[in-house]
JSON list of C-alpha atoms in Angstrom, two decimals:
[
{"chain": "A", "resi": 1, "resn": "GLN", "atom": "CA", "xyz": [104.26, 21.98, 3.27]},
{"chain": "A", "resi": 2, "resn": "VAL", "atom": "CA", "xyz": [103.22, 18.13, 4.18]},
{"chain": "A", "resi": 3, "resn": "GLN", "atom": "CA", "xyz": [105.55, 16.08, 3.65]},
{"chain": "A", "resi": 4, "resn": "LEU", "atom": "CA", "xyz": [103.92, 11.66, 2.87]},
{"chain": "A", "resi": 5, "resn": "VAL", "atom": "CA", "xyz": [106.42, 9.22, 4.85]},
{"chain": "A", "resi": 6, "resn": "GLU", "atom": "CA", "xyz": [104.84, 4.65, 3.87]},
{"chain": "A", "resi": 7, "resn": "SER", "atom": "CA", "xyz": [106.65, 1.93, 6.16]},
{"chain": "A", "resi": 8, "resn": "GLY", "atom": "CA", "xyz": [105.68, -1.30, 7.13]},
{"chain": "A", "resi": 9, "resn": "GLY", "atom": "CA", "xyz": [105.67, -3.53, 3.27]},
{"chain": "A", "resi": 10, "resn": "GLY", "atom": "CA", "xyz": [107.89, -6.38, 2.84]},
{"chain": "A", "resi": 11, "resn": "LEU", "atom": "CA", "xyz": [107.72, -10.07, 2.15]},
{"chain": "A", "resi": 12, "resn": "VAL", "atom": "CA", "xyz": [104.84, -11.57, 2.48]},
{"chain": "A", "resi": 13, "resn": "GLN", "atom": "CA", "xyz": [103.06, -15.34, 2.42]},
{"chain": "A", "resi": 14, "resn": "VAL", "atom": "CA", "xyz": [99.60, -16.00, 0.75]},
{"chain": "A", "resi": 15, "resn": "GLY", "atom": "CA", "xyz": [97.28, -15.70, 3.07]},
{"chain": "A", "resi": 16, "resn": "GLY", "atom": "CA", "xyz": [99.68, -13.77, 5.34]},
{"chain": "A", "resi": 17, "resn": "SER", "atom": "CA", "xyz": [98.64, -9.68, 6.61]},
{"chain": "A", "resi": 18, "resn": "LEU", "atom": "CA", "xyz": [100.43, -6.41, 6.32]},
{"chain": "A", "resi": 19, "resn": "ARG", "atom": "CA", "xyz": [100.20, -2.65, 8.18]},
{"chain": "A", "resi": 20, "resn": "LEU", "atom": "CA", "xyz": [101.22, -0.34, 6.42]},
{"chain": "A", "resi": 21, "resn": "SER", "atom": "CA", "xyz": [101.42, 3.36, 7.83]},
{"chain": "A", "resi": 22, "resn": "CYS", "atom": "CA", "xyz": [102.00, 6.44, 6.75]},
{"chain": "A", "resi": 23, "resn": "ALA", "atom": "CA", "xyz": [103.30, 9.59, 8.45]},
{"chain": "A", "resi": 24, "resn": "ALA", "atom": "CA", "xyz": [102.72, 13.06, 7.58]},
{"chain": "A", "resi": 25, "resn": "SER", "atom": "CA", "xyz": [104.53, 16.01, 8.53]},
{"chain": "A", "resi": 26, "resn": "GLY", "atom": "CA", "xyz": [103.14, 19.01, 8.90]},
{"chain": "A", "resi": 27, "resn": "ARG", "atom": "CA", "xyz": [100.70, 20.54, 10.89]},
{"chain": "A", "resi": 28, "resn": "THR", "atom": "CA", "xyz": [97.22, 20.43, 8.49]},
{"chain": "A", "resi": 29, "resn": "PHE", "atom": "CA", "xyz": [96.97, 16.63, 8.36]},
{"chain": "A", "resi": 30, "resn": "GLY", "atom": "CA", "xyz": [93.80, 17.25, 10.02]},
{"chain": "A", "resi": 31, "resn": "SER", "atom": "CA", "xyz": [92.32, 18.66, 6.55]},
{"chain": "A", "resi": 32, "resn": "LEU", "atom": "CA", "xyz": [93.40, 15.30, 3.86]},
{"chain": "A", "resi": 33, "resn": "ALA", "atom": "CA", "xyz": [91.00, 13.23, 2.62]},
{"chain": "A", "resi": 34, "resn": "MET", "atom": "CA", "xyz": [93.89, 10.08, 3.10]},
{"chain": "A", "resi": 35, "resn": "ALA", "atom": "CA", "xyz": [93.83, 7.26, 0.48]},
{"chain": "A", "resi": 36, "resn": "TRP", "atom": "CA", "xyz": [96.22, 4.86, -0.67]},
{"chain": "A", "resi": 37, "resn": "PHE", "atom": "CA", "xyz": [96.48, 3.79, -3.82]},
{"chain": "A", "resi": 38, "resn": "ARG", "atom": "CA", "xyz": [99.09, 0.82, -5.29]},
{"chain": "A", "resi": 39, "resn": "GLN", "atom": "CA", "xyz": [101.01, 0.22, -8.07]},
{"chain": "A", "resi": 40, "resn": "THR", "atom": "CA", "xyz": [103.00, -2.07, -10.61]},
{"chain": "A", "resi": 41, "resn": "PRO", "atom": "CA", "xyz": [104.74, -2.93, -13.15]},
{"chain": "A", "resi": 42, "resn": "GLY", "atom": "CA", "xyz": [103.43, -1.76, -16.13]},
{"chain": "A", "resi": 43, "resn": "LYS", "atom": "CA", "xyz": [100.18, -0.26, -14.77]},
{"chain": "A", "resi": 44, "resn": "GLU", "atom": "CA", "xyz": [98.44, 2.91, -13.71]},
{"chain": "A", "resi": 45, "resn": "ARG", "atom": "CA", "xyz": [98.13, 3.92, -10.54]},
{"chain": "A", "resi": 46, "resn": "GLU", "atom": "CA", "xyz": [94.52, 2.15, -8.59]},
{"chain": "A", "resi": 47, "resn": "PHE", "atom": "CA", "xyz": [92.89, 3.79, -5.92]},
{"chain": "A", "resi": 48, "resn": "VAL", "atom": "CA", "xyz": [93.23, 0.77, -2.43]},
{"chain": "A", "resi": 49, "resn": "ALA", "atom": "CA", "xyz": [91.40, 2.70, -0.29]},
{"chain": "A", "resi": 50, "resn": "GLY", "atom": "CA", "xyz": [90.06, 6.16, 1.08]},
{"chain": "A", "resi": 51, "resn": "VAL", "atom": "CA", "xyz": [88.91, 7.38, 4.46]},
{"chain": "A", "resi": 52, "resn": "HIS", "atom": "CA", "xyz": [88.20, 11.04, 5.32]},
{"chain": "A", "resi": 53, "resn": "ARG", "atom": "CA", "xyz": [89.15, 13.66, 7.26]},
{"chain": "A", "resi": 54, "resn": "ASN", "atom": "CA", "xyz": [87.25, 12.78, 9.94]},
{"chain": "A", "resi": 55, "resn": "GLY", "atom": "CA", "xyz": [88.29, 9.28, 10.39]},
{"chain": "A", "resi": 56, "resn": "VAL", "atom": "CA", "xyz": [84.91, 8.25, 10.25]},
{"chain": "A", "resi": 57, "resn": "SER", "atom": "CA", "xyz": [84.33, 7.38, 6.38]},
{"chain": "A", "resi": 58, "resn": "THR", "atom": "CA", "xyz": [86.11, 5.29, 4.20]},
{"chain": "A", "resi": 59, "resn": "LEU", "atom": "CA", "xyz": [86.11, 4.12, 0.15]},
{"chain": "A", "resi": 60, "resn": "TYR", "atom": "CA", "xyz": [87.20, 0.32, -0.92]},
{"chain": "A", "resi": 61, "resn": "ALA", "atom": "CA", "xyz": [87.85, -0.93, -4.63]},
{"chain": "A", "resi": 62, "resn": "ASP", "atom": "CA", "xyz": [86.07, -4.17, -4.95]},
{"chain": "A", "resi": 63, "resn": "SER", "atom": "CA", "xyz": [89.53, -5.67, -4.92]},
{"chain": "A", "resi": 64, "resn": "VAL", "atom": "CA", "xyz": [90.17, -5.49, -1.29]},
{"chain": "A", "resi": 65, "resn": "LYS", "atom": "CA", "xyz": [86.21, -4.88, 0.42]},
{"chain": "A", "resi": 66, "resn": "GLY", "atom": "CA", "xyz": [85.99, -7.18, 3.10]},
{"chain": "A", "resi": 67, "resn": "ARG", "atom": "CA", "xyz": [90.44, -7.79, 3.81]},
{"chain": "A", "resi": 68, "resn": "PHE", "atom": "CA", "xyz": [91.62, -4.07, 3.91]},
{"chain": "A", "resi": 69, "resn": "THR", "atom": "CA", "xyz": [91.10, -1.82, 5.96]},
{"chain": "A", "resi": 70, "resn": "ILE", "atom": "CA", "xyz": [92.31, 2.26, 5.90]},
{"chain": "A", "resi": 71, "resn": "SER", "atom": "CA", "xyz": [92.01, 4.03, 9.71]},
{"chain": "A", "resi": 72, "resn": "ARG", "atom": "CA", "xyz": [94.18, 7.30, 11.24]},
{"chain": "A", "resi": 73, "resn": "ASP", "atom": "CA", "xyz": [95.09, 8.92, 13.87]},
{"chain": "A", "resi": 74, "resn": "ASN", "atom": "CA", "xyz": [94.33, 13.16, 13.58]},
{"chain": "A", "resi": 75, "resn": "ARG", "atom": "CA", "xyz": [97.03, 13.19, 16.94]},
{"chain": "A", "resi": 76, "resn": "LYS", "atom": "CA", "xyz": [99.70, 11.06, 15.55]},
{"chain": "A", "resi": 77, "resn": "ASN", "atom": "CA", "xyz": [99.36, 12.88, 11.63]},
{"chain": "A", "resi": 78, "resn": "THR", "atom": "CA", "xyz": [99.47, 9.07, 10.44]},
{"chain": "A", "resi": 79, "resn": "VAL", "atom": "CA", "xyz": [96.74, 6.69, 8.23]},
{"chain": "A", "resi": 80, "resn": "TYR", "atom": "CA", "xyz": [96.90, 3.25, 8.60]},
{"chain": "A", "resi": 81, "resn": "LEU", "atom": "CA", "xyz": [95.89, 0.67, 6.10]},
{"chain": "A", "resi": 82, "resn": "GLN", "atom": "CA", "xyz": [95.60, -3.10, 8.08]},
{"chain": "A", "resi": 83, "resn": "MET", "atom": "CA", "xyz": [95.61, -5.89, 4.72]},
{"chain": "A", "resi": 84, "resn": "ASP", "atom": "CA", "xyz": [94.84, -9.42, 5.97]},
{"chain": "A", "resi": 85, "resn": "SER", "atom": "CA", "xyz": [94.25, -12.00, 3.88]},
{"chain": "A", "resi": 86, "resn": "LEU", "atom": "CA", "xyz": [96.61, -11.25, 1.07]},
{"chain": "A", "resi": 87, "resn": "ASN", "atom": "CA", "xyz": [97.00, -12.71, -2.14]},
{"chain": "A", "resi": 88, "resn": "SER", "atom": "CA", "xyz": [99.40, -12.53, -5.28]},
{"chain": "A", "resi": 89, "resn": "ASP", "atom": "CA", "xyz": [97.79, -10.11, -6.84]},
{"chain": "A", "resi": 90, "resn": "ASP", "atom": "CA", "xyz": [97.38, -7.81, -4.02]},
{"chain": "A", "resi": 91, "resn": "THR", "atom": "CA", "xyz": [101.88, -7.10, -5.12]},
{"chain": "A", "resi": 92, "resn": "ALA", "atom": "CA", "xyz": [102.76, -3.58, -5.68]},
{"chain": "A", "resi": 93, "resn": "VAL", "atom": "CA", "xyz": [104.30, -0.67, -4.30]},
{"chain": "A", "resi": 94, "resn": "TYR", "atom": "CA", "xyz": [101.61, 0.80, -1.72]},
{"chain": "A", "resi": 95, "resn": "LEU", "atom": "CA", "xyz": [102.26, 4.77, -2.25]},
{"chain": "A", "resi": 96, "resn": "CYS", "atom": "CA", "xyz": [100.27, 6.95, 0.57]},
{"chain": "A", "resi": 97, "resn": "ALA", "atom": "CA", "xyz": [98.26, 9.98, -0.68]},
{"chain": "A", "resi": 98, "resn": "GLY", "atom": "CA", "xyz": [95.92, 13.38, 0.62]},
{"chain": "A", "resi": 99, "resn": "LYS", "atom": "CA", "xyz": [94.25, 16.26, -0.40]},
{"chain": "A", "resi": 100, "resn": "PHE", "atom": "CA", "xyz": [92.81, 19.15, 0.67]},
{"chain": "A", "resi": 101, "resn": "SER", "atom": "CA", "xyz": [89.10, 17.83, 0.30]},
{"chain": "A", "resi": 102, "resn": "TYR", "atom": "CA", "xyz": [85.65, 18.00, 1.86]},
{"chain": "A", "resi": 103, "resn": "SER", "atom": "CA", "xyz": [85.02, 14.55, -0.04]},
{"chain": "A", "resi": 104, "resn": "LEU", "atom": "CA", "xyz": [86.40, 11.46, -1.11]},
{"chain": "A", "resi": 105, "resn": "GLY", "atom": "CA", "xyz": [87.44, 10.00, -4.65]},
{"chain": "A", "resi": 106, "resn": "VAL", "atom": "CA", "xyz": [89.00, 7.37, -6.82]},
{"chain": "A", "resi": 107, "resn": "ALA", "atom": "CA", "xyz": [91.12, 8.86, -9.46]},
{"chain": "A", "resi": 108, "resn": "THR", "atom": "CA", "xyz": [94.67, 9.78, -8.91]},
{"chain": "A", "resi": 109, "resn": "ASN", "atom": "CA", "xyz": [94.73, 13.50, -10.53]},
{"chain": "A", "resi": 110, "resn": "ASP", "atom": "CA", "xyz": [92.83, 14.75, -6.90]},
{"chain": "A", "resi": 111, "resn": "TYR", "atom": "CA", "xyz": [95.72, 14.19, -4.73]},
{"chain": "A", "resi": 112, "resn": "ILE", "atom": "CA", "xyz": [97.90, 16.67, -4.57]},
{"chain": "A", "resi": 113, "resn": "ILE", "atom": "CA", "xyz": [101.03, 15.08, -1.92]},
{"chain": "A", "resi": 114, "resn": "TRP", "atom": "CA", "xyz": [102.11, 12.55, -2.44]},
{"chain": "A", "resi": 115, "resn": "GLY", "atom": "CA", "xyz": [103.96, 9.99, -0.60]},
{"chain": "A", "resi": 116, "resn": "ARG", "atom": "CA", "xyz": [107.28, 7.69, -2.59]},
{"chain": "A", "resi": 117, "resn": "GLY", "atom": "CA", "xyz": [105.74, 4.59, -1.68]},
{"chain": "A", "resi": 118, "resn": "THR", "atom": "CA", "xyz": [106.39, 0.78, 0.05]},
{"chain": "A", "resi": 119, "resn": "GLN", "atom": "CA", "xyz": [106.77, -2.57, -1.67]},
{"chain": "A", "resi": 120, "resn": "VAL", "atom": "CA", "xyz": [104.65, -5.02, -0.67]},
{"chain": "A", "resi": 121, "resn": "THR", "atom": "CA", "xyz": [105.19, -8.33, -1.96]},
{"chain": "A", "resi": 122, "resn": "VAL", "atom": "CA", "xyz": [102.67, -11.72, -1.60]},
{"chain": "A", "resi": 123, "resn": "SER", "atom": "CA", "xyz": [104.52, -14.29, -3.07]},
{"chain": "A", "resi": 124, "resn": "SER", "atom": "CA", "xyz": [102.78, -18.10, -3.20]}
]
């Protein structure tokens, strides 16, 4: 069974950067399409970015396009989210998710494996 553990969250000022990591256990990481979602109180979980299991194809929400970069290292069973030019709207709990699929997608229900999340707070 694959488990996901996020790290790298914290407090950062507007305009700053953070790099999130999501480490996966198990031997099936390479079969997973991986994504980052985020959630704030009272709002639905929001797709942020996704990466194909080959590490080449990526997908981004319009709100983060050009500022965030998702990548993965299948040798290390890890997916990353580099976040630059952060603003207060990026404050949220960021969750890593995976699905056994060849295709990327933004639907929360498509992802069957979830981490517990890491808090990102952007202060002005």
